[in-house]
Coordinates of C-alpha atoms in Angstrom, one line a residue:
Chain A
M1 CA 106.4 139.0 79.8
K2 CA 102.9 138.5 78.9
N3 CA 103.7 136.0 76.7
S4 CA 104.6 133.3 79.1
K5 CA 101.7 134.8 81.7
I6 CA 99.0 133.6 79.1
R7 CA 101.0 130.3 77.7
K8 CA 100.7 129.6 82.1
I9 CA 97.0 130.4 81.9
L10 CA 96.3 128.4 78.7
R11 CA 98.2 125.6 80.1
K12 CA 96.3 125.7 83.7
A13 CA 92.9 125.8 81.8
A14 CA 94.1 122.7 79.5
F15 CA 95.0 120.5 82.5
W16 CA 91.6 121.6 84.2
L17 CA 89.9 120.6 81.3
L18 CA 91.6 117.3 81.2
V19 CA 90.9 116.7 84.8
A20 CA 87.3 117.7 84.2
V21 CA 87.1 115.4 81.1
I22 CA 88.5 112.3 83.5
V23 CA 86.1 112.9 86.1
L24 CA 82.8 113.1 83.7
F25 CA 84.2 110.0 81.9
A26 CA 84.4 108.3 85.1
V27 CA 81.2 109.2 86.8
F28 CA 78.9 109.8 83.9
P29 CA 77.3 106.5 83.5
F30 CA 76.6 106.1 87.1
Y31 CA 75.2 109.2 87.5
Y32 CA 72.9 108.4 83.8
A33 CA 71.9 105.1 85.9
I34 CA 70.5 107.0 89.3
L35 CA 68.9 109.4 86.3
T36 CA 67.1 106.6 84.6
S37 CA 66.3 105.2 87.9
F38 CA 63.7 107.8 89.0
E39 CA 62.4 107.9 85.5
T40 CA 59.1 106.0 84.4
G41 CA 56.6 105.6 81.5
S42 CA 57.3 107.6 78.2
A43 CA 60.0 109.5 80.3
L44 CA 62.6 106.2 80.6
F45 CA 62.4 106.7 76.5
D46 CA 63.1 110.4 76.4
V47 CA 66.8 111.0 76.5
N48 CA 67.3 113.1 79.1
Y49 CA 70.7 115.1 80.6
L50 CA 69.2 116.3 83.8
P51 CA 66.8 114.8 86.1
E52 CA 63.4 115.7 84.9
T53 CA 60.8 113.4 86.7
F54 CA 61.2 111.7 90.3
S55 CA 59.9 108.9 90.8
L56 CA 60.5 105.6 93.0
A57 CA 58.5 103.3 91.5
N58 CA 61.1 101.2 89.7
Y59 CA 62.8 100.9 93.3
V60 CA 59.1 99.0 94.7
S61 CA 58.7 97.1 91.4
V62 CA 62.0 95.3 91.6
F63 CA 61.7 94.2 95.1
K64 CA 57.9 93.1 94.0
G65 CA 58.5 91.5 90.7
Q66 CA 61.0 89.0 91.6
P67 CA 63.1 87.6 94.7
F68 CA 65.5 90.5 95.0
G69 CA 65.4 91.0 98.6
H70 CA 66.1 87.5 98.8
N71 CA 69.3 88.0 95.8
I72 CA 70.6 90.8 98.5
F73 CA 70.7 88.6 101.4
N74 CA 72.4 85.8 99.6
S75 CA 74.8 88.3 97.9
V76 CA 75.6 89.7 101.8
F77 CA 75.6 86.4 103.4
V78 CA 78.1 84.6 100.5
S79 CA 80.4 87.8 100.9
F80 CA 80.6 88.0 104.7
L81 CA 81.3 83.9 104.8
V82 CA 83.9 84.3 102.0
V83 CA 85.5 87.2 104.2
A84 CA 85.6 85.8 107.5
L85 CA 87.1 82.4 105.8
S86 CA 89.4 84.1 104.0
L87 CA 91.0 86.2 106.5
L88 CA 91.1 83.4 109.0
L89 CA 93.1 81.0 106.8
G90 CA 95.1 83.7 105.1
V91 CA 96.2 85.6 108.8
T92 CA 97.7 82.4 109.7
A93 CA 99.0 80.7 106.8
S94 CA 100.5 84.4 106.2
Y95 CA 102.2 84.6 109.4
A96 CA 104.0 81.1 108.6
L97 CA 104.7 82.4 104.9
A98 CA 106.5 85.9 106.0
R99 CA 107.8 85.1 109.7
V100 CA 108.9 81.8 109.2
R101 CA 111.9 80.6 107.1
F102 CA 111.5 77.3 105.9
T103 CA 112.7 75.3 102.1
G104 CA 110.1 75.8 99.3
R105 CA 108.7 79.1 100.6
G106 CA 109.3 80.8 97.6
L107 CA 107.6 78.1 95.3
L108 CA 104.8 77.8 97.8
L109 CA 104.6 81.7 97.6
L110 CA 104.7 81.3 93.4
T111 CA 102.0 78.7 93.7
I112 CA 99.9 80.3 95.2
L113 CA 100.4 83.6 93.3
S114 CA 99.7 81.3 90.0
V115 CA 96.4 80.3 91.3
S116 CA 94.9 83.9 91.3
M117 CA 95.9 83.5 87.5
F118 CA 93.6 80.8 87.2
P119 CA 90.8 81.4 84.3
Q120 CA 87.8 80.7 86.4
V121 CA 86.2 78.8 83.0
A122 CA 89.4 76.5 83.6
V123 CA 87.9 74.8 87.0
L124 CA 84.4 75.1 86.2
S125 CA 83.5 71.6 85.2
G126 CA 85.8 70.2 88.0
M127 CA 84.2 72.4 90.3
F128 CA 80.9 71.9 89.3
E129 CA 81.4 68.1 89.9
L130 CA 82.8 68.5 93.1
I131 CA 79.8 71.1 94.5
R132 CA 77.4 68.6 93.1
G133 CA 79.5 66.0 94.8
V134 CA 78.9 67.1 98.4
G135 CA 75.3 68.6 97.7
L136 CA 75.9 72.0 97.8
Y137 CA 74.4 72.9 94.3
N138 CA 72.0 75.9 94.1
N139 CA 73.3 76.6 98.1
M140 CA 75.1 79.7 99.1
F141 CA 78.0 77.6 101.2
G142 CA 78.4 76.2 97.6
L143 CA 79.1 79.5 96.2
A144 CA 81.1 80.2 99.4
I145 CA 83.3 77.6 98.6
S146 CA 84.0 78.0 95.2
Y147 CA 84.9 81.9 95.8
M148 CA 87.3 80.8 97.9
M149 CA 89.6 80.0 94.8
L150 CA 89.2 83.6 93.8
T151 CA 89.7 85.6 97.3
L152 CA 92.3 83.0 99.3
P153 CA 95.2 83.4 96.9
F154 CA 95.4 87.2 97.1
T155 CA 93.9 87.5 100.8
V156 CA 97.2 85.6 101.6
W157 CA 99.6 87.0 99.1
V158 CA 98.5 90.7 100.4
L159 CA 98.7 89.6 104.0
T160 CA 101.8 88.1 103.7
A161 CA 103.2 91.5 102.2
F162 CA 101.9 93.1 104.9
M163 CA 103.5 91.0 107.5
R164 CA 106.7 90.9 105.9
E165 CA 107.1 94.7 106.9
L166 CA 106.7 94.4 110.5
P167 CA 109.7 94.6 112.6
R168 CA 111.7 91.6 114.2
E169 CA 111.4 92.8 117.5
L170 CA 107.8 92.7 117.9
E171 CA 107.7 88.9 117.6
E172 CA 110.9 88.6 119.6
A173 CA 110.5 89.8 123.0
A174 CA 107.2 87.5 122.8
V175 CA 109.1 84.2 121.5
M176 CA 112.0 85.5 124.4
D177 CA 108.9 85.1 127.1
G178 CA 107.8 81.8 125.7
A179 CA 104.5 82.4 123.7
S180 CA 103.7 79.9 121.1
P181 CA 103.8 80.7 118.0
W182 CA 100.0 81.3 118.0
I183 CA 99.6 83.4 120.9
V184 CA 102.2 85.5 119.1
I185 CA 99.6 85.9 115.9
R186 CA 96.9 86.7 118.2
R187 CA 98.5 88.6 120.6
V188 CA 101.7 90.4 118.8
F189 CA 100.6 90.3 115.0
L190 CA 96.3 90.7 115.0
P191 CA 96.3 93.9 116.9
V192 CA 98.8 96.0 114.6
M193 CA 97.6 94.0 111.4
W194 CA 94.3 95.0 111.3
P195 CA 94.1 97.9 108.8
A196 CA 95.8 95.3 106.7
M197 CA 93.0 93.0 107.3
V198 CA 90.6 95.5 106.9
T199 CA 91.9 96.5 103.3
T200 CA 92.3 92.9 102.6
G201 CA 88.6 92.1 103.7
L202 CA 87.7 95.0 101.6
L203 CA 89.0 93.8 98.6
A204 CA 87.6 89.8 99.2
F205 CA 84.3 91.4 100.1
I206 CA 84.1 93.5 96.9
A207 CA 85.6 90.2 95.0
A208 CA 83.1 88.0 96.3
W209 CA 80.1 90.8 95.4
N210 CA 81.0 91.3 92.2
E211 CA 81.9 87.5 91.1
F212 CA 79.2 86.5 88.2
L213 CA 80.5 83.1 86.3
F214 CA 80.3 80.8 89.4
A215 CA 77.0 82.4 90.6
L216 CA 75.7 81.7 87.6
T217 CA 76.5 78.5 86.9
F218 CA 76.3 76.8 90.5
T219 CA 72.7 78.2 91.1
L220 CA 69.4 77.4 89.7
T221 CA 66.6 79.0 91.0
D222 CA 65.7 82.6 91.2
D223 CA 65.8 82.8 94.8
K224 CA 69.2 81.1 95.1
R225 CA 71.0 83.6 92.9
T226 CA 73.6 86.7 93.8
V227 CA 72.6 90.1 92.9
P228 CA 74.9 90.4 90.0
V229 CA 72.9 87.2 88.2
A230 CA 70.1 88.6 89.6
I231 CA 70.8 91.6 87.2
A232 CA 71.8 90.2 84.4
L233 CA 68.9 87.7 83.6
I234 CA 66.4 90.8 84.1
S235 CA 64.9 90.5 81.1
G236 CA 61.7 91.4 79.3
A237 CA 59.2 89.9 76.7
S238 CA 61.5 90.7 73.9
Q239 CA 64.6 92.8 73.4
H240 CA 62.7 96.0 72.7
E241 CA 60.5 95.6 76.0
M242 CA 63.3 95.5 78.3
P243 CA 62.7 97.1 81.9
W244 CA 65.3 99.2 82.5
G245 CA 64.0 101.2 84.7
N246 CA 63.9 98.1 87.2
I247 CA 67.4 97.3 86.1
M248 CA 68.6 100.5 86.6
A249 CA 67.1 100.9 89.9
A250 CA 68.1 97.3 91.0
S251 CA 71.9 98.3 89.6
V252 CA 71.9 101.4 91.7
I253 CA 70.5 99.4 94.9
V254 CA 73.8 97.1 94.5
T255 CA 76.5 99.7 93.4
L256 CA 75.7 102.1 96.5
P257 CA 77.1 100.3 99.1
L258 CA 80.1 99.7 97.5
I259 CA 80.9 103.0 96.6
V260 CA 80.5 104.0 99.6
L261 CA 83.1 101.8 101.0
V262 CA 85.2 102.7 98.2
L263 CA 85.1 106.3 98.9
V264 CA 85.6 106.0 102.9
F265 CA 88.4 103.7 102.1
Q266 CA 89.6 105.1 99.3
R267 CA 93.3 104.9 100.7
R268 CA 93.4 101.5 101.9
I269 CA 91.9 100.3 98.8
V270 CA 95.0 102.0 96.9
S271 CA 97.9 100.7 99.4
G272 CA 96.0 97.2 99.2
L273 CA 96.0 97.0 95.7
T274 CA 99.4 97.9 95.1
A275 CA 100.9 95.5 97.9
G276 CA 98.8 93.1 95.9
A277 CA 100.0 94.0 92.4
V278 CA 102.9 95.9 92.8
K279 CA 106.2 94.8 94.1
G280 CA 108.9 93.9 91.8
Chain B
M1 CA 122.9 76.5 119.9
A2 CA 121.1 73.3 120.2
H3 CA 118.0 75.6 122.0
A4 CA 118.1 77.8 119.4
S5 CA 118.0 74.9 116.7
S6 CA 115.2 73.5 118.3
L7 CA 113.0 76.6 118.5
T8 CA 113.7 77.0 115.1
R9 CA 112.3 73.6 114.4
A10 CA 109.4 74.2 116.5
R11 CA 108.6 77.3 114.7
R12 CA 108.8 75.3 111.2
R13 CA 106.4 72.7 112.7
S14 CA 103.7 75.2 113.6
A15 CA 104.4 77.3 110.5
W16 CA 103.0 73.9 108.4
I17 CA 100.2 73.5 110.7
F18 CA 99.3 77.6 110.1
L19 CA 99.8 76.5 106.7
A20 CA 97.9 73.4 106.3
P21 CA 93.9 74.4 106.4
M22 CA 94.8 77.2 103.7
L23 CA 96.5 74.7 101.5
V24 CA 93.6 72.2 102.1
I25 CA 91.3 74.3 101.1
L26 CA 93.5 75.9 98.0
V27 CA 93.5 72.1 97.1
A28 CA 90.0 71.6 97.0
V29 CA 89.1 74.4 95.3
A30 CA 91.4 75.1 92.6
G31 CA 93.9 72.4 92.3
W32 CA 91.3 69.3 92.2
P33 CA 88.9 71.0 89.7
L34 CA 91.6 72.0 87.5
L35 CA 92.8 68.4 87.5
R36 CA 89.2 67.2 87.4
T37 CA 88.6 69.7 84.3
F38 CA 92.0 68.7 82.8
Y39 CA 90.7 65.2 82.6
F40 CA 87.3 65.9 81.6
G41 CA 88.8 67.1 78.3
F42 CA 89.8 64.0 77.3
T43 CA 86.3 62.1 77.8
D44 CA 82.8 62.4 76.3
A45 CA 81.4 63.6 79.5
N46 CA 77.8 65.0 79.5
L47 CA 76.6 67.4 82.0
S48 CA 73.2 65.4 82.4
D49 CA 75.0 62.7 83.7
L50 CA 78.4 63.4 85.5
S51 CA 78.9 60.2 86.7
S52 CA 79.0 58.3 83.4
Y53 CA 81.4 58.9 80.4
S54 CA 84.3 57.1 79.0
F55 CA 87.7 58.3 78.2
I56 CA 88.4 59.2 74.5
G57 CA 91.8 60.4 74.6
T58 CA 92.5 63.5 72.1
E59 CA 89.2 63.1 70.2
N60 CA 87.7 66.6 71.6
F61 CA 90.8 68.4 70.1
Y62 CA 91.2 66.8 66.9
A63 CA 90.1 63.7 65.2
V64 CA 89.2 62.4 61.7
Y65 CA 86.1 60.1 60.9
D66 CA 85.6 59.2 57.3
G67 CA 88.5 61.5 56.2
E68 CA 86.7 64.4 58.0
A69 CA 87.9 66.1 60.5
F70 CA 86.3 67.2 63.6
G71 CA 87.3 68.6 67.1
L72 CA 88.1 71.9 68.4
L73 CA 90.9 72.6 66.2
T74 CA 88.8 72.0 63.0
D75 CA 86.5 74.6 64.4
P76 CA 86.3 77.5 62.8
E77 CA 83.9 79.3 66.0
W78 CA 87.0 78.3 68.2
W79 CA 89.4 80.1 66.2
Q80 CA 87.3 82.6 66.1
A81 CA 87.3 82.9 69.7
V82 CA 90.7 82.9 69.8
W83 CA 91.2 85.2 67.7
N84 CA 88.6 87.7 69.4
T85 CA 89.9 86.9 73.1
L86 CA 93.7 87.8 71.7
F87 CA 92.3 90.9 69.9
F88 CA 90.4 92.2 72.8
S89 CA 93.3 91.7 75.2
V90 CA 95.7 93.5 73.4
I91 CA 93.5 96.5 72.2
S92 CA 91.9 97.3 75.8
V93 CA 95.4 96.4 77.7
S94 CA 97.2 98.8 75.4
L95 CA 94.3 101.3 75.9
E96 CA 93.9 101.1 79.4
T97 CA 97.7 101.4 79.8
A98 CA 97.9 104.4 77.8
L99 CA 94.7 106.4 79.6
G100 CA 96.0 105.2 83.0
M101 CA 99.6 106.5 82.4
V102 CA 97.6 109.9 81.8
V103 CA 95.1 109.9 84.5
A104 CA 98.2 108.5 86.8
L105 CA 100.2 111.8 85.8
V106 CA 97.1 114.1 86.4
L107 CA 96.5 112.6 90.1
N108 CA 100.0 112.9 90.4
Q109 CA 99.8 116.7 90.4
N110 CA 99.4 118.8 92.9
F111 CA 96.1 120.5 92.9
R112 CA 93.0 121.6 95.1
G113 CA 90.5 118.8 94.9
R114 CA 93.0 115.9 94.3
G115 CA 91.3 113.6 96.7
L116 CA 87.8 114.0 95.0
V117 CA 89.1 113.4 91.7
R118 CA 90.8 110.3 92.8
A119 CA 87.5 109.4 94.4
A120 CA 85.6 109.8 91.3
V121 CA 88.2 107.9 89.3
L122 CA 87.9 105.0 91.7
I123 CA 83.8 104.7 91.2
P124 CA 84.1 102.8 87.7
W125 CA 86.2 100.5 88.7
A126 CA 83.9 99.7 92.0
I127 CA 80.8 99.0 90.1
P128 CA 80.4 95.3 89.6
T129 CA 80.9 94.3 85.9
I130 CA 77.9 93.1 85.6
V131 CA 76.1 96.5 86.7
S132 CA 78.6 98.2 84.2
A133 CA 77.7 96.3 81.7
R134 CA 73.7 96.5 82.2
M135 CA 74.6 100.1 82.3
W136 CA 76.2 100.6 78.9
N137 CA 73.8 98.6 77.5
W138 CA 71.5 101.5 78.5
M139 CA 73.3 103.9 77.3
L140 CA 74.6 102.3 73.9
H141 CA 70.9 101.2 73.5
D142 CA 70.1 101.7 69.4
Q143 CA 66.8 103.5 70.0
F144 CA 67.1 105.3 73.1
G145 CA 70.4 105.2 74.4
I146 CA 71.8 108.5 75.1
I147 CA 75.6 107.7 73.3
N148 CA 73.7 107.9 69.8
D149 CA 72.0 111.1 71.3
M150 CA 75.3 112.9 72.1
L151 CA 76.9 111.8 68.7
M152 CA 74.1 112.9 66.7
K153 CA 73.5 116.0 68.5
L154 CA 77.4 116.6 68.1
G155 CA 76.7 116.0 64.1
I156 CA 78.9 112.7 64.2
L157 CA 76.6 110.9 63.2
S158 CA 73.6 110.8 60.8
A159 CA 71.8 107.3 61.8
P160 CA 72.2 106.2 65.3
I161 CA 74.1 102.7 65.5
A162 CA 73.3 99.3 67.3
W163 CA 76.2 99.5 69.3
T164 CA 76.4 96.0 71.0
A165 CA 74.2 93.7 68.3
S166 CA 75.7 95.1 65.0
P167 CA 79.0 92.5 64.1
D168 CA 80.9 96.1 63.1
W169 CA 80.7 97.8 66.4
A170 CA 79.8 95.1 68.8
M171 CA 83.8 94.6 69.9
S172 CA 84.3 98.2 70.3
A173 CA 81.6 98.5 72.3
V174 CA 82.9 95.4 74.4
I175 CA 86.7 97.4 74.4
L176 CA 84.8 100.6 75.7
V177 CA 83.5 99.3 78.5
D178 CA 86.2 97.2 79.7
V179 CA 88.4 100.5 79.3
W180 CA 85.5 102.6 81.2
K181 CA 85.7 99.9 83.6
T182 CA 89.8 99.1 84.0
T183 CA 91.4 102.4 83.5
P184 CA 91.3 103.3 87.4
F185 CA 93.1 99.9 88.1
M186 CA 96.2 100.7 86.3
A187 CA 96.0 104.6 86.8
L188 CA 96.5 103.6 90.6
L189 CA 98.8 101.5 90.0
I190 CA 101.0 103.8 88.0
L191 CA 100.2 106.3 90.5
A192 CA 101.7 104.5 93.3
A193 CA 105.0 103.7 91.0
L194 CA 105.1 107.7 90.0
Q195 CA 104.9 108.4 93.9
M196 CA 107.6 106.4 94.9
L197 CA 110.1 108.2 92.5
P198 CA 112.8 110.6 93.7
G199 CA 112.3 113.9 93.6
D200 CA 115.6 115.4 93.2
C201 CA 116.4 114.5 89.4
Y202 CA 113.6 116.4 89.0
E203 CA 114.8 119.0 90.6
A204 CA 117.7 118.7 88.4
A205 CA 115.9 118.7 85.0
R206 CA 113.9 121.5 86.0
V207 CA 117.0 123.8 87.0
D208 CA 118.8 122.3 83.8
G209 CA 115.4 123.6 82.0
I210 CA 114.8 120.5 80.3
H211 CA 111.4 119.9 78.5
P212 CA 109.3 118.0 81.1
V213 CA 108.1 115.5 78.2
R214 CA 111.3 114.6 77.3
V215 CA 111.8 114.4 81.3
F216 CA 109.0 112.1 81.1
F217 CA 110.3 109.9 78.3
K218 CA 114.1 109.6 79.6
V219 CA 113.2 109.8 83.8
T220 CA 110.0 108.7 84.3
L221 CA 109.2 106.1 82.3
P222 CA 112.2 104.0 82.6
L223 CA 111.9 104.7 86.3
I224 CA 108.2 103.1 86.7
K225 CA 108.7 100.3 83.9
P226 CA 109.1 97.4 86.2
A227 CA 105.7 98.6 88.1
V228 CA 104.1 99.2 84.7
M229 CA 105.0 95.6 83.2
V230 CA 103.4 94.0 86.4
A231 CA 100.3 96.7 86.1
V232 CA 100.3 95.0 82.7
I233 CA 100.9 91.2 83.5
F234 CA 97.7 91.8 85.8
R235 CA 95.3 93.4 83.5
A236 CA 96.2 91.1 80.9
L237 CA 95.5 88.1 82.4
D238 CA 91.8 90.0 83.7
A239 CA 91.3 90.4 79.6
L240 CA 92.5 87.0 78.4
R241 CA 90.0 85.3 80.9
V242 CA 87.1 87.9 80.4
F243 CA 83.5 86.8 80.6
D244 CA 81.1 89.1 82.5
V245 CA 81.2 92.1 80.5
I246 CA 80.9 90.1 77.3
Y247 CA 78.1 87.9 78.3
V248 CA 75.8 90.4 79.1
L249 CA 77.0 93.3 77.1
T250 CA 76.6 91.3 73.5
P251 CA 75.2 88.2 74.1
N252 CA 75.2 85.4 71.8
N253 CA 77.6 87.7 68.9
P254 CA 80.0 85.4 67.4
Q255 CA 82.1 88.8 66.7
T256 CA 82.7 88.9 70.6
T257 CA 82.7 85.4 71.8
T258 CA 86.0 84.7 73.4
M259 CA 87.5 81.6 74.9
S260 CA 86.1 81.7 78.2
V261 CA 82.5 82.6 76.8
Y262 CA 82.7 79.7 74.2
A263 CA 83.8 77.0 77.0
R264 CA 81.1 77.9 79.5
Q265 CA 78.6 77.8 76.7
Q266 CA 79.7 74.1 75.4
L267 CA 79.7 73.4 78.5
V268 CA 76.5 74.3 80.4
D269 CA 74.6 75.3 77.8
F270 CA 75.3 72.8 75.1
Q271 CA 76.2 70.1 78.1
E272 CA 79.2 69.4 76.6
V273 CA 81.5 68.7 79.7
G274 CA 84.1 66.8 77.6
Y275 CA 84.0 69.4 74.7
G276 CA 84.1 72.5 76.8
S277 CA 86.3 70.9 79.5
A278 CA 89.5 70.7 76.2
A279 CA 88.2 74.4 75.3
S280 CA 89.0 75.3 78.9
T281 CA 92.2 73.4 78.9
L282 CA 93.4 75.1 75.9
L283 CA 92.6 78.7 77.4
F284 CA 94.4 77.6 80.4
V285 CA 97.3 76.5 78.3
V286 CA 96.8 79.7 76.3
I287 CA 97.1 82.0 79.2
A288 CA 99.8 80.0 80.8
F289 CA 101.9 80.3 77.6
C290 CA 101.4 84.1 77.2
I291 CA 102.2 84.6 80.7
M292 CA 105.2 82.6 81.0
A293 CA 106.7 84.5 77.7
Y294 CA 105.4 87.8 79.1
I295 CA 107.9 86.8 81.9
M296 CA 110.6 85.8 80.2
I297 CA 110.7 88.9 77.5
G298 CA 109.7 91.3 80.0
R299 CA 112.1 90.1 82.9
V300 CA 109.5 90.4 85.2
R301 CA 109.8 90.0 88.9
L302 CA 106.7 88.9 90.5
D303 CA 108.1 87.7 93.9
E304 CA 110.2 89.9 95.8
G305 CA 112.8 87.7 96.4
G306 CA 114.5 86.8 99.5
H307 CA 115.3 89.7 101.8

């Protein structure tokens, strides 16, 4: 009797230890980045586990030393543009793919899915030529176009999965009343689709905000870069003079809005991820 | 009846009208650039002037001049990159699957604060890859890094290690960062599968007094296997084309150069669009081959099928 009680307590302790390890492992690097971002001078080069100094100097200097404000604006602009375009094209396309039977539908869906499996580098030279050809090199619109390759396939895929689940009766009544498909989408589906739109929009936003390879290759000047590229290219005079305080301050600035978004919408994100990936 | 079929035809017509803009964009940003890249792979195109190039057949892949062989297929750096990519993908996806399973099983338990733990687990996934590479770069710093400090305080290390610069440790560092960043994704997908499991067979197992570990291997694992297979394929795709984390964490280290990194280096840094495109084409072929093999061997269903 006593033995089983001890075993129960031990098992519980082991479980909570596991939970603690998982949380610590997940959160610690970001905690340490915040800690570092508040340190300056020699404090930076002493390893601290708890906050000891507090200074915003790194946050000030990251905006002074380079066009980081520009970079943030670029990222915000491109991400919103990509989300808007992906959702607009995704909703109409997914209506066709989810609600209308036509030959070649399955093949089309698989083709769209396979686009999301392309390695980005495999389209790099073709995309470079295209973007230079239409005169959008080193331009935010050029970046937005290239990002469509990343966001459009999964937007269509996820919205199609959501739209398939909607009951048939919803649209039948409207069709009986003689509504055109466009009216059906706008009046019948959009009002019930907004949770799915928020989810896919959020995932598209995160993808665009985090994109690196295209942004690195298709921009040239500091003021046209997006934040991930700006952060990747912050460097010092040598490997040992890296401005780690600035880098961590920039990292925190870029990550904080994402973390807030993810925490607020965590349930939606989980459902969106699973709708996009696990359907089988 | 005639009315219904004309309605159906009208619906089909509007379906294609709705699909058209999306398809046009997709062809423009994916189909066309991919075909151009394939084509460039058979040319001697250079980045400084993309308008003039000539078709050189398979010389970027393999060519013999004066009895000496040239081209990608004879380049040891390319084969090193292929090996690095496959090694990285197999090890990191395996680790992520195993750890993701553990995290998912924990999150599937009922305990106080589960929502908070799930939120915390999502954080690495939300952090941009570049940022996470930079954060780990700092933590893994040879002189001022907290990882060396921790390991030395614990007595595991006697001297600091140059994690990202040394040939021995660079790949481990890259795998560590990738595992940290993407285990949450794996955990969430597995968790979703776990939550769809029927409760009654667990009830039965508990009544029969079957050991939980046995239940996991005999009941849970077979039931969630299809979902795990799909999750693995998505992760493997990402791993095979890995670029960001390596570019920032271990730049110019031949021990971690992957196929994507190699291809971009040829394309942009050395301006060799033809040669780099050939490498990109091979990467595409390798990935397509891996996926097809995986789907056939694992019998994964990516499509829901008709319903």
